[in-house]
Amino acid sequence: MGTNRPAGSLYTKIENRTATIEFGHPASNSFVSELLDRLTDELKKISSNKAVSIVVLKSEGDRAFCAGASFDELLAISNTDEGTIFFSGFANVINAMRECVHPIIGRVQGKAVGGGVGLIASCDYVFAVEAASVRLSELSIGIAPLVIEPAVQRKIGLSGFAELALSPTEWKNAYWAQQKGLYSKVFNSIKEMDKELDFFISTLATYNPEALRAIKKILWEDTTSWNELLANRAVISGNLALSQVSKDKLKSLKK
């Protein structure tokens, strides 16, 4: 059962050198600013924990993995500063995942939209179920997937990103995502996925932590410019969210 807290929930459990971070929100595990900030802080804390070798990132429930940005907060944006701060939340999470010294394993039990796809793309290895379709809906609500683009394109290439971004109402199934490199493995059910995930992380946790950190560093080579890049993208995204087109579309979806 998922959380009913309007600011969402975030829990971390550390066991057998594995830190499992679980986030949730009553609106299909979407992200409000406070939850983004908490996730960023938690990732930074875990990164400095020498008792941890790997991180598992998951969301609550058995339905949506993550519905992306909070529609309510997007609608509430009234100036450039507010817009920049909101989209900087996603930028900060992506950079915290990138800079985390431990490999991050994603567990995707359902559909992902917008920022949720960016979160998946920022994981280093991803387990998913057949129901875990993906969509970048941003254009359909008057904005663009600019902040998450570097992470998504890094995983699925420019053509894959274009296919997602320019068809914002079209769901791509889990096998499409696997073929493009977003998912590492796809399973028929959550039960089957969790069984394989448990075996995978229990094995991974036995490996030399220094070797795991070395691999993580190599996986994210040539991304040191992302702090500035994603900050700039957050400014542009914030301004797009202020457009009347975006406001009208969001209002119509809230009805």
PDB file of C-alpha atoms in Angstrom, residues 8-160:
ATOM      1  CA  GLY A   8       5.523  11.889  -0.364  1.00  0.00           C
ATOM      2  CA  SER A   9       7.655   9.395   1.516  1.00  0.00           C
ATOM      3  CA  LEU A  10      11.254   8.230   1.398  1.00  0.00           C
ATOM      4  CA  TYR A  11      12.726   5.296   3.278  1.00  0.00           C
ATOM      5  CA  THR A  12      16.177   3.727   3.259  1.00  0.00           C
ATOM      6  CA  LYS A  13      17.131   0.288   4.516  1.00  0.00           C
ATOM      7  CA  ILE A  14      20.754  -0.854   4.695  1.00  0.00           C
ATOM      8  CA  GLU A  15      21.399  -4.561   4.824  1.00  0.00           C
ATOM      9  CA  ASN A  16      24.233  -6.767   3.549  1.00  0.00           C
ATOM     10  CA  ARG A  17      26.120  -3.787   2.076  1.00  0.00           C
ATOM     11  CA  THR A  18      23.024  -2.802   0.068  1.00  0.00           C
ATOM     12  CA  ALA A  19      21.133   0.459   0.589  1.00  0.00           C
ATOM     13  CA  THR A  20      17.552   0.185  -0.651  1.00  0.00           C
ATOM     14  CA  ILE A  21      15.934   3.585  -1.202  1.00  0.00           C
ATOM     15  CA  GLU A  22      12.155   3.556  -1.654  1.00  0.00           C
ATOM     16  CA  PHE A  23      10.169   6.658  -2.604  1.00  0.00           C
ATOM     17  CA  GLY A  24       6.438   7.134  -2.877  1.00  0.00           C
ATOM     18  CA  HIS A  25       3.693   9.665  -3.486  1.00  0.00           C
ATOM     19  CA  PRO A  26      -0.106   9.247  -3.596  1.00  0.00           C
ATOM     20  CA  ALA A  27      -0.194  10.700  -7.130  1.00  0.00           C
ATOM     21  CA  SER A  28       1.324   7.684  -8.915  1.00  0.00           C
ATOM     22  CA  ASN A  29       4.699   8.180  -7.225  1.00  0.00           C
ATOM     23  CA  SER A  30       5.178  11.597  -8.806  1.00  0.00           C
ATOM     24  CA  PHE A  31       7.685  14.080  -7.414  1.00  0.00           C
ATOM     25  CA  VAL A  32       7.040  17.252  -5.468  1.00  0.00           C
ATOM     26  CA  SER A  33      10.011  19.520  -4.759  1.00  0.00           C
ATOM     27  CA  GLU A  34      10.379  18.394  -1.159  1.00  0.00           C
ATOM     28  CA  LEU A  35      10.615  14.752  -2.199  1.00  0.00           C
ATOM     29  CA  LEU A  36      13.211  15.543  -4.876  1.00  0.00           C
ATOM     30  CA  ASP A  37      15.304  17.393  -2.306  1.00  0.00           C
ATOM     31  CA  ARG A  38      15.052  14.532   0.171  1.00  0.00           C
ATOM     32  CA  LEU A  39      16.095  12.002  -2.453  1.00  0.00           C
ATOM     33  CA  THR A  40      19.093  14.133  -3.443  1.00  0.00           C
ATOM     34  CA  ASP A  41      20.211  14.434   0.184  1.00  0.00           C
ATOM     35  CA  GLU A  42      19.748  10.709   0.791  1.00  0.00           C
ATOM     36  CA  LEU A  43      21.813   9.764  -2.266  1.00  0.00           C
ATOM     37  CA  LYS A  44      24.638  12.030  -1.116  1.00  0.00           C
ATOM     38  CA  LYS A  45      24.503  10.533   2.366  1.00  0.00           C
ATOM     39  CA  ILE A  46      24.570   6.974   1.035  1.00  0.00           C
ATOM     40  CA  SER A  47      27.453   7.801  -1.298  1.00  0.00           C
ATOM     41  CA  SER A  48      29.675   8.595   1.688  1.00  0.00           C
ATOM     42  CA  ASN A  49      28.647   5.484   3.627  1.00  0.00           C
ATOM     43  CA  LYS A  50      31.538   3.004   3.546  1.00  0.00           C
ATOM     44  CA  ALA A  51      29.272   0.221   4.807  1.00  0.00           C
ATOM     45  CA  VAL A  52      27.414   0.347   1.471  1.00  0.00           C
ATOM     46  CA  SER A  53      28.576  -1.200  -1.816  1.00  0.00           C
ATOM     47  CA  ILE A  54      25.452  -0.917  -3.973  1.00  0.00           C
ATOM     48  CA  VAL A  55      22.178   1.023  -4.032  1.00  0.00           C
ATOM     49  CA  VAL A  56      18.732  -0.194  -5.081  1.00  0.00           C
ATOM     50  CA  LEU A  57      16.233   2.480  -6.115  1.00  0.00           C
ATOM     51  CA  LYS A  58      12.552   1.537  -6.091  1.00  0.00           C
ATOM     52  CA  SER A  59       9.117   3.064  -5.631  1.00  0.00           C
ATOM     53  CA  GLU A  60       6.076   2.104  -3.582  1.00  0.00           C
ATOM     54  CA  GLY A  61       3.221  -0.113  -4.654  1.00  0.00           C
ATOM     55  CA  ASP A  62       2.668  -2.451  -7.567  1.00  0.00           C
ATOM     56  CA  ARG A  63       1.447   0.016 -10.190  1.00  0.00           C
ATOM     57  CA  ALA A  64       3.236   3.130 -11.537  1.00  0.00           C
ATOM     58  CA  PHE A  65       6.962   3.438 -10.964  1.00  0.00           C
ATOM     59  CA  CYS A  66       6.944   7.221 -11.304  1.00  0.00           C
ATOM     60  CA  ALA A  67       4.598   9.729 -12.943  1.00  0.00           C
ATOM     61  CA  GLY A  68       7.283  12.417 -13.173  1.00  0.00           C
ATOM     62  CA  ALA A  69       6.764  15.987 -12.008  1.00  0.00           C
ATOM     63  CA  SER A  70       3.885  17.043  -9.768  1.00  0.00           C
ATOM     64  CA  PHE A  71       1.162  18.668 -11.896  1.00  0.00           C
ATOM     65  CA  ASP A  72       0.071  20.758  -8.912  1.00  0.00           C
ATOM     66  CA  GLU A  73       3.538  22.244  -8.476  1.00  0.00           C
ATOM     67  CA  LEU A  74       3.931  22.816 -12.210  1.00  0.00           C
ATOM     68  CA  LEU A  75       0.658  24.757 -12.216  1.00  0.00           C
ATOM     69  CA  ALA A  76       1.751  26.773  -9.185  1.00  0.00           C
ATOM     70  CA  ILE A  77       4.910  28.091 -10.866  1.00  0.00           C
ATOM     71  CA  SER A  78       4.446  31.859 -11.175  1.00  0.00           C
ATOM     72  CA  ASN A  79       7.896  33.217 -12.033  1.00  0.00           C
ATOM     73  CA  THR A  80      11.262  32.222 -13.476  1.00  0.00           C
ATOM     74  CA  ASP A  81      12.879  31.659 -10.087  1.00  0.00           C
ATOM     75  CA  GLU A  82      10.151  29.262  -8.974  1.00  0.00           C
ATOM     76  CA  GLY A  83      10.349  27.391 -12.265  1.00  0.00           C
ATOM     77  CA  THR A  84      14.116  27.112 -12.073  1.00  0.00           C
ATOM     78  CA  ILE A  85      13.988  25.862  -8.482  1.00  0.00           C
ATOM     79  CA  PHE A  86      11.405  23.210  -9.343  1.00  0.00           C
ATOM     80  CA  PHE A  87      13.263  21.779 -12.337  1.00  0.00           C
ATOM     81  CA  SER A  88      16.557  22.048 -10.470  1.00  0.00           C
ATOM     82  CA  GLY A  89      15.124  19.384  -8.186  1.00  0.00           C
ATOM     83  CA  PHE A  90      15.296  16.850 -11.006  1.00  0.00           C
ATOM     84  CA  ALA A  91      18.715  18.145 -12.065  1.00  0.00           C
ATOM     85  CA  ASN A  92      20.022  17.678  -8.529  1.00  0.00           C
ATOM     86  CA  VAL A  93      18.706  14.116  -8.268  1.00  0.00           C
ATOM     87  CA  ILE A  94      20.262  13.112 -11.593  1.00  0.00           C
ATOM     88  CA  ASN A  95      23.591  14.628 -10.616  1.00  0.00           C
ATOM     89  CA  ALA A  96      23.455  12.948  -7.197  1.00  0.00           C
ATOM     90  CA  MET A  97      22.884   9.594  -8.915  1.00  0.00           C
ATOM     91  CA  ARG A  98      25.712  10.328 -11.332  1.00  0.00           C
ATOM     92  CA  GLU A  99      28.100  11.325  -8.550  1.00  0.00           C
ATOM     93  CA  CYS A 100      27.137   8.512  -6.157  1.00  0.00           C
ATOM     94  CA  VAL A 101      30.210   6.296  -5.838  1.00  0.00           C
ATOM     95  CA  HIS A 102      28.115   3.134  -5.623  1.00  0.00           C
ATOM     96  CA  PRO A 103      26.392   1.436  -8.580  1.00  0.00           C
ATOM     97  CA  ILE A 104      22.647   2.131  -8.544  1.00  0.00           C
ATOM     98  CA  ILE A 105      20.286  -0.694  -9.479  1.00  0.00           C
ATOM     99  CA  GLY A 106      16.787   0.337 -10.543  1.00  0.00           C
ATOM    100  CA  ARG A 107      13.670  -1.729  -9.810  1.00  0.00           C
ATOM    101  CA  VAL A 108      10.819  -0.692 -12.116  1.00  0.00           C
ATOM    102  CA  GLN A 109       7.484  -2.341 -11.314  1.00  0.00           C
ATOM    103  CA  GLY A 110       5.246  -0.198 -13.526  1.00  0.00           C
ATOM    104  CA  LYS A 111       4.901   2.661 -15.982  1.00  0.00           C
ATOM    105  CA  ALA A 112       7.221   5.671 -15.969  1.00  0.00           C
ATOM    106  CA  VAL A 113       6.544   9.120 -17.392  1.00  0.00           C
ATOM    107  CA  GLY A 114       8.753  12.167 -17.917  1.00  0.00           C
ATOM    108  CA  GLY A 115      11.067  12.643 -14.961  1.00  0.00           C
ATOM    109  CA  GLY A 116      10.480   9.019 -14.008  1.00  0.00           C
ATOM    110  CA  VAL A 117      12.181   7.986 -17.244  1.00  0.00           C
ATOM    111  CA  GLY A 118      15.067  10.301 -16.373  1.00  0.00           C
ATOM    112  CA  LEU A 119      15.358   8.600 -13.002  1.00  0.00           C
ATOM    113  CA  ILE A 120      15.513   5.175 -14.645  1.00  0.00           C
ATOM    114  CA  ALA A 121      18.099   6.372 -17.157  1.00  0.00           C
ATOM    115  CA  SER A 122      20.285   7.595 -14.295  1.00  0.00           C
ATOM    116  CA  CYS A 123      20.481   4.101 -12.800  1.00  0.00           C
ATOM    117  CA  ASP A 124      23.437   1.930 -13.753  1.00  0.00           C
ATOM    118  CA  TYR A 125      21.509  -1.325 -14.191  1.00  0.00           C
ATOM    119  CA  VAL A 126      17.740  -1.746 -14.326  1.00  0.00           C
ATOM    120  CA  PHE A 127      15.315  -4.588 -13.649  1.00  0.00           C
ATOM    121  CA  ALA A 128      11.788  -4.079 -15.008  1.00  0.00           C
ATOM    122  CA  VAL A 129       8.532  -5.928 -15.631  1.00  0.00           C
ATOM    123  CA  GLU A 130       6.599  -6.224 -18.879  1.00  0.00           C
ATOM    124  CA  ALA A 131       4.100  -3.645 -17.628  1.00  0.00           C
ATOM    125  CA  ALA A 132       6.848  -1.007 -17.264  1.00  0.00           C
ATOM    126  CA  SER A 133       6.078   1.065 -20.356  1.00  0.00           C
ATOM    127  CA  VAL A 134       7.695   4.485 -20.741  1.00  0.00           C
ATOM    128  CA  ARG A 135       6.629   7.840 -22.157  1.00  0.00           C
ATOM    129  CA  LEU A 136       8.046  11.353 -22.353  1.00  0.00           C
ATOM    130  CA  SER A 137       4.863  13.409 -22.163  1.00  0.00           C
ATOM    131  CA  GLU A 138       6.445  16.842 -21.810  1.00  0.00           C
ATOM    132  CA  LEU A 139       5.645  18.251 -25.259  1.00  0.00           C
ATOM    133  CA  SER A 140       1.981  17.391 -24.757  1.00  0.00           C
ATOM    134  CA  ILE A 141       1.836  19.700 -21.722  1.00  0.00           C
ATOM    135  CA  GLY A 142       3.745  22.594 -23.251  1.00  0.00           C
ATOM    136  CA  ILE A 143       7.228  21.925 -21.890  1.00  0.00           C
ATOM    137  CA  ALA A 144      10.154  19.761 -23.042  1.00  0.00           C
ATOM    138  CA  PRO A 145      12.240  16.964 -21.462  1.00  0.00           C
ATOM    139  CA  LEU A 146      15.368  19.112 -21.305  1.00  0.00           C
ATOM    140  CA  VAL A 147      16.734  18.381 -17.833  1.00  0.00           C
ATOM    141  CA  ILE A 148      16.481  14.616 -18.205  1.00  0.00           C
ATOM    142  CA  GLU A 149      17.658  14.563 -21.837  1.00  0.00           C
ATOM    143  CA  PRO A 150      21.393  14.033 -21.131  1.00  0.00           C
ATOM    144  CA  ALA A 151      20.658  10.996 -18.942  1.00  0.00           C
ATOM    145  CA  VAL A 152      18.098   9.511 -21.333  1.00  0.00           C
ATOM    146  CA  GLN A 153      20.169  10.101 -24.455  1.00  0.00           C
ATOM    147  CA  ARG A 154      23.222   8.613 -22.745  1.00  0.00           C
ATOM    148  CA  LYS A 155      21.282   5.359 -22.372  1.00  0.00           C
ATOM    149  CA  ILE A 156      19.184   5.120 -25.549  1.00  0.00           C
ATOM    150  CA  GLY A 157      20.979   7.402 -28.004  1.00  0.00           C
ATOM    151  CA  LEU A 158      19.795  10.476 -29.866  1.00  0.00           C
ATOM    152  CA  SER A 159      17.416   8.591 -32.155  1.00  0.00           C
ATOM    153  CA  GLY A 160      15.802   6.784 -29.222  1.00  0.00           C
TER     154      GLY A 160
END
